[in-house]
Coordinates of C-alpha atoms in Angstrom, one line a residue:
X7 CA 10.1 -75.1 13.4
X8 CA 11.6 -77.8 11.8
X9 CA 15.4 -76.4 12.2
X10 CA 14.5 -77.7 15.9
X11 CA 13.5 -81.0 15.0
X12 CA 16.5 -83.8 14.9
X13 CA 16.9 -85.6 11.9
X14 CA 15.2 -83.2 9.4
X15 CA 17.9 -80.7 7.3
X16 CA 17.3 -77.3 7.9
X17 CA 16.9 -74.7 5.1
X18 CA 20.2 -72.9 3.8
X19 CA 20.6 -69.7 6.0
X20 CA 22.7 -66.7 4.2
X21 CA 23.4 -63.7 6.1
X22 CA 22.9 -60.2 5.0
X23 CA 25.1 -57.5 5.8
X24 CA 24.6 -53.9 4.7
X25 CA 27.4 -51.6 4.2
X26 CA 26.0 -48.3 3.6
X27 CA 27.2 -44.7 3.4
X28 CA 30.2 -42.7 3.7
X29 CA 33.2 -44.6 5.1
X30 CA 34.7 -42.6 8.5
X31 CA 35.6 -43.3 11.9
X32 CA 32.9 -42.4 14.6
X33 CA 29.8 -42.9 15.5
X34 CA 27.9 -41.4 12.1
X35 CA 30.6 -43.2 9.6
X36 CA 30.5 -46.6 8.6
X37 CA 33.5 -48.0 10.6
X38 CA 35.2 -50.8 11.5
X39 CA 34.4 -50.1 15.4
X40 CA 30.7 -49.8 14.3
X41 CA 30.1 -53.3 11.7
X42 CA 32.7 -55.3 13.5
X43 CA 30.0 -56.8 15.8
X44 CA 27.4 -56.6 12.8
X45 CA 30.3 -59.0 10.7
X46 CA 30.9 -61.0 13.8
X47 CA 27.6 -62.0 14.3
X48 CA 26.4 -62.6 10.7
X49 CA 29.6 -65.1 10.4
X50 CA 28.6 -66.9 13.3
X51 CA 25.0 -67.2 14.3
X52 CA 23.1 -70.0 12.6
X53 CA 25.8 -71.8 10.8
X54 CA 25.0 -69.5 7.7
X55 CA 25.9 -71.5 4.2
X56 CA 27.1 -67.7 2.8
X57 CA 27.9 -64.1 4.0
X58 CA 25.9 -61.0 1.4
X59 CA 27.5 -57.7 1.7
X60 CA 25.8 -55.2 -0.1
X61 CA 27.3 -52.6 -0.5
X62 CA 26.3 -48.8 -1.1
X63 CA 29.4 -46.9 -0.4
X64 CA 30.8 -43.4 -2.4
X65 CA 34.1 -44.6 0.1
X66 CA 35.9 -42.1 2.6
X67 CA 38.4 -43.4 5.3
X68 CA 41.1 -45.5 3.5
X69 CA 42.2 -47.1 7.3
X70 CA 38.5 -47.5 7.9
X71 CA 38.2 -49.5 4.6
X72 CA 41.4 -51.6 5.0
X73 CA 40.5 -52.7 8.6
X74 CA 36.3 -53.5 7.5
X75 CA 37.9 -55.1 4.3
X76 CA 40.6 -57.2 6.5
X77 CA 38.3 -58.2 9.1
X78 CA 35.6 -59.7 6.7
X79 CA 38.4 -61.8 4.4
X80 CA 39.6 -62.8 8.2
X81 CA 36.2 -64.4 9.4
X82 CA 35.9 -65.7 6.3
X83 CA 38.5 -67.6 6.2
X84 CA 38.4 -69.0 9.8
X85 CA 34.3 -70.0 9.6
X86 CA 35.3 -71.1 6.0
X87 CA 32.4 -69.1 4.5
X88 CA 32.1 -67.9 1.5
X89 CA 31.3 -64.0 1.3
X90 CA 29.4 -62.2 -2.2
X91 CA 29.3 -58.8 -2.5
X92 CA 25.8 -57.2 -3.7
X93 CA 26.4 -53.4 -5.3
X94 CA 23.6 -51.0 -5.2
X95 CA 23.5 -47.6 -6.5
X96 CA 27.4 -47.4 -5.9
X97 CA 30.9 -49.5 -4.5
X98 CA 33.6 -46.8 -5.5
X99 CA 36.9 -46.1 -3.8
X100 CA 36.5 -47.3 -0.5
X101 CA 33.3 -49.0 -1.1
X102 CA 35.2 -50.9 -3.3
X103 CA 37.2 -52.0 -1.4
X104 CA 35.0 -53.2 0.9
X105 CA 33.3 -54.9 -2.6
X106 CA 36.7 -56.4 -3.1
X107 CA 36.6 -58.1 0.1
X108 CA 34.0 -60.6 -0.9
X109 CA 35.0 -63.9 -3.0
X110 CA 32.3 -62.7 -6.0
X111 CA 30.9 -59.3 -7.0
X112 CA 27.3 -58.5 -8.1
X113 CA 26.3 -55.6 -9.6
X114 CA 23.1 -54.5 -11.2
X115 CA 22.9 -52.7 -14.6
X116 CA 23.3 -49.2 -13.4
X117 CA 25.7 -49.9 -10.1
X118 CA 28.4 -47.0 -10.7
X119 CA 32.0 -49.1 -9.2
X120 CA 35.6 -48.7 -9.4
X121 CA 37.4 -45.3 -8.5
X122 CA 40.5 -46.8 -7.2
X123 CA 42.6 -44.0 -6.6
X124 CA 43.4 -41.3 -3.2
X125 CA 42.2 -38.2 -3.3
X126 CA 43.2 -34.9 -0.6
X127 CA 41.2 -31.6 -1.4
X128 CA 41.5 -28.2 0.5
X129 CA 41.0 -24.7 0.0
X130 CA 43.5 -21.6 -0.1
X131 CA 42.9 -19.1 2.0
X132 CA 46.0 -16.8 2.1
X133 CA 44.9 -14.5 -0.4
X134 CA 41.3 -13.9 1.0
X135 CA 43.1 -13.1 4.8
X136 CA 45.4 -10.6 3.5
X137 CA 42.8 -8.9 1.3
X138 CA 41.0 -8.1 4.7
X139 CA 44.3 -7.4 6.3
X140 CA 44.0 -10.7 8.5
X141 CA 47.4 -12.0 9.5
X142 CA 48.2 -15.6 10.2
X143 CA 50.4 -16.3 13.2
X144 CA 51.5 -19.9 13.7
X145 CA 54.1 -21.0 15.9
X146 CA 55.6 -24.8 15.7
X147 CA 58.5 -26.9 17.0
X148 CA 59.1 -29.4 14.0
X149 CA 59.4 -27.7 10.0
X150 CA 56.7 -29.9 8.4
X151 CA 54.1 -29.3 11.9
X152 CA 52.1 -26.8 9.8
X153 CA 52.7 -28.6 5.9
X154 CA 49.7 -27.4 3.5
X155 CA 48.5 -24.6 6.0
X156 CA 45.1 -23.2 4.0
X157 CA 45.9 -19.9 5.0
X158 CA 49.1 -19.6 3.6
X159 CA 50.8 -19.8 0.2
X160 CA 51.3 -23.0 -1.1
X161 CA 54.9 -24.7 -0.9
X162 CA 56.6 -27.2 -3.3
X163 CA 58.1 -29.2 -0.6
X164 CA 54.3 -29.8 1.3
X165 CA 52.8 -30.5 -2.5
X166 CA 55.2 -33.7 -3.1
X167 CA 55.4 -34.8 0.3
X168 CA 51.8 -35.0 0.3
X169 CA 51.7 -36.7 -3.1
X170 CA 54.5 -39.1 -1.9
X171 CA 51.9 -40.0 1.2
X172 CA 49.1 -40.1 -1.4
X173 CA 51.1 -42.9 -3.9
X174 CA 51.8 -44.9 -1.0
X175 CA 48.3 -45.1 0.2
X176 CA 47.5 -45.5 -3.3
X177 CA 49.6 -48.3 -3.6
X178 CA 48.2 -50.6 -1.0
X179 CA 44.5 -50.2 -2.3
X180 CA 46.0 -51.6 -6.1
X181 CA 47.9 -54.3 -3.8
X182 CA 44.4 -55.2 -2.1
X183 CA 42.3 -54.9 -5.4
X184 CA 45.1 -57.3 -7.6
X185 CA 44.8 -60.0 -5.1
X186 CA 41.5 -60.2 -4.4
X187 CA 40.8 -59.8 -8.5
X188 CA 43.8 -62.0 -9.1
X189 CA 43.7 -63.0 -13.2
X190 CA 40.4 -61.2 -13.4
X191 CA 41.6 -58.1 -14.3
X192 CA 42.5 -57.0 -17.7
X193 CA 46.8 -56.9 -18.1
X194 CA 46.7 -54.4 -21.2
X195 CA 44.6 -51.9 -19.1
X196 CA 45.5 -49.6 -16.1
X197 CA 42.6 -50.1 -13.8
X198 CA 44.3 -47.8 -11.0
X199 CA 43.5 -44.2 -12.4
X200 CA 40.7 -43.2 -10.6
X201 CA 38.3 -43.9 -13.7
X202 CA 34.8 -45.5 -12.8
X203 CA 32.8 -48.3 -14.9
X204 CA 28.6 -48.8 -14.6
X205 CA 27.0 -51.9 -14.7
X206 CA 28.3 -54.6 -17.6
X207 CA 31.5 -52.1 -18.5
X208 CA 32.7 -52.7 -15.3
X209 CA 32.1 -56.8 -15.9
X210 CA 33.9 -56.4 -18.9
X211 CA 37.2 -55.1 -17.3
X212 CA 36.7 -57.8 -14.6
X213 CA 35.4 -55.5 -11.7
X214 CA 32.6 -57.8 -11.3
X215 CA 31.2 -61.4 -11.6
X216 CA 28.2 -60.1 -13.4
X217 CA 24.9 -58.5 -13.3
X218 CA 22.8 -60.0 -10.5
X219 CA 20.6 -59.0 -7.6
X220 CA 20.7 -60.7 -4.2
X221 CA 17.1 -62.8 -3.7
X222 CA 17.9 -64.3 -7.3
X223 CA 21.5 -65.3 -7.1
X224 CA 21.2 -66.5 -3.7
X225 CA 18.3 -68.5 -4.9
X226 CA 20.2 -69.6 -7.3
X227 CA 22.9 -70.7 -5.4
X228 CA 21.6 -72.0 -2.3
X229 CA 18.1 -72.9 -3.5
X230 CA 14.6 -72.0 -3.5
X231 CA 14.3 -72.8 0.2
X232 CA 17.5 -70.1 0.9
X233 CA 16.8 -67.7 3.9
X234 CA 18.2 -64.2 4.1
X235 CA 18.7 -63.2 7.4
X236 CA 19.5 -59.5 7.7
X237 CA 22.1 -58.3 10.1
X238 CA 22.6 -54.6 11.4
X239 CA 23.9 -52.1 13.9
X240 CA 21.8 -51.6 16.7
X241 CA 20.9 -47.9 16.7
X242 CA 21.5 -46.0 19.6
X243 CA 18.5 -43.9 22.0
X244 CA 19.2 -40.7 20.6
X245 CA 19.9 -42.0 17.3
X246 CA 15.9 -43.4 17.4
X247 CA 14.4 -40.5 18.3
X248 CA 16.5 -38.1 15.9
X249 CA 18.0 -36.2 19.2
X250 CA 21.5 -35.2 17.6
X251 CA 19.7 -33.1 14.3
X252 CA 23.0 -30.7 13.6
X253 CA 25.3 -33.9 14.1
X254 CA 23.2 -35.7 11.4
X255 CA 22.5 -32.9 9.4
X256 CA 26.3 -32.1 8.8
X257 CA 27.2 -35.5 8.2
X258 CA 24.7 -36.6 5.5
X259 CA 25.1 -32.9 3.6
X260 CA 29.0 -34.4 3.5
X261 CA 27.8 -37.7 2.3
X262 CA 25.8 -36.2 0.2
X263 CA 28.4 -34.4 -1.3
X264 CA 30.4 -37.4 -1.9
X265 CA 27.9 -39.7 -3.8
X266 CA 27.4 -36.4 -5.5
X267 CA 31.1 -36.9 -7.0
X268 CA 29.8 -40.2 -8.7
X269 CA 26.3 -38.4 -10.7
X270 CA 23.7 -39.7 -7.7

């Protein structure tokens, strides 16, 4: 009651954000449509001292990251809030990025981070179709329409354009990464190969602040008196009551599959 009463300061407020999850577009993905009003909201409601991300995030979506990433450095810099970044089991890739986005970087002793590198995996088909006398027949108006077809032999061309598209996405993660880690980040190592650190290796190579767990830090930041308030996406009718089960159950065996990449 007493953040009513004039005259008497209020506890600190931080707001807590949690960015969990594989990072996609729609309405199973954690995406920039979904946590924008999440972000919004924790930013603005009751004038919060400090944002908390935590993050648990394989990655995914390198647009979806960029735009989350952009729009939390954006209200932070307009409420003039500062924003730390709380990693659980894993921030890699994409969920780095999103780590990246906050002014500090807190991980705890086992946190798996880093991965900053593109990745584009498929399958070959061509040889499985023509075993079983399958024939492929695709028509298109434009040479490159059907590049890296699955169900056809592999060309040289397709394999470096698609490499040159890979670099170039590739590229603007490292740009995002040095400026937000700017003179944290060690200049006789490469930390752009797609190699991943755990817990006080990944302080050492300047990934993180240090090892530190939300209630603590903030505590130890804000004070003893510091309230987390916790800040979400409001789930949807069917999504309460389970209704979509083969929608759900394909997406979490794929995000399964990508924490999978990182041991968990």
């Amino acid at each position: 009651m007493k953040r009513w009463i004039p005259f008497m300061k209020s506890d600190p407020v931080v707001s807590v954000v949690r960015l969990n999850g594989m990072i996609a577009s729609g309405p199973r993905g954690l995406s920039d449509d979904g946590i924008a009003p999440v972000l919004e909201k924790a930013f603005s409601r009751g004038k919060p001292k400090a944002v908390a991300i935590v993050v648990n995030s394989p990655g995914g979506s390198p647009v979806q990251s960029s735009l989350i990433g952009a729009r939390i450095r954006r209200l932070a810099q307009e409420k003039e809030i500062p924003v730390y970044a709380f990693v659980e089991d894993v921030a890699a890739s994409g969920g780095y990025w999103l780590a990246s986005a906050a002014d500090e970087i807190w991980l705890d002793q086992a946190s798996v981070v880093g991965s900053i590198g593109v990745i584009s995996a498929g399958f070959g088909l061509h040889e499985l179709i023509e075993k079983h006398g399958i024939q492929r027949r695709v028509y298109t108006a434009g040479k490159s329409k059907s590049m890296l077809d699955p169900f056809r032999p592999e060309k040289t061309e397709d394999v470096e354009r698609l490499k040159r598209i890979l670099e170039q996405i590739h590229q603007v993660f490292i740009d995002h990464v040095q400026s937000r880690r700017a003179n944290k980040l060690p200049e006789d190592q490469d930390m752009f190969t797609g190699e991943i650190w755990v817990g006080e290796k990944a302080v050492d190579v300047g990934l993180a602040e240090g090892i530190g767990h939300l209630v603590p830090k903030m505590k130890e930041v804000f004070g003893d008196k510091v309230r987390l308030v916790p800040y979400g996406p409001r789930r949807s009718f069917l999504q309460r009551f389970g209704a979509n089960v083969v929608g759900d159950m394909v997406h979490g065996i794929e995000e399964r599959a990508q924490f999978a990449r990182f041991g968990l």
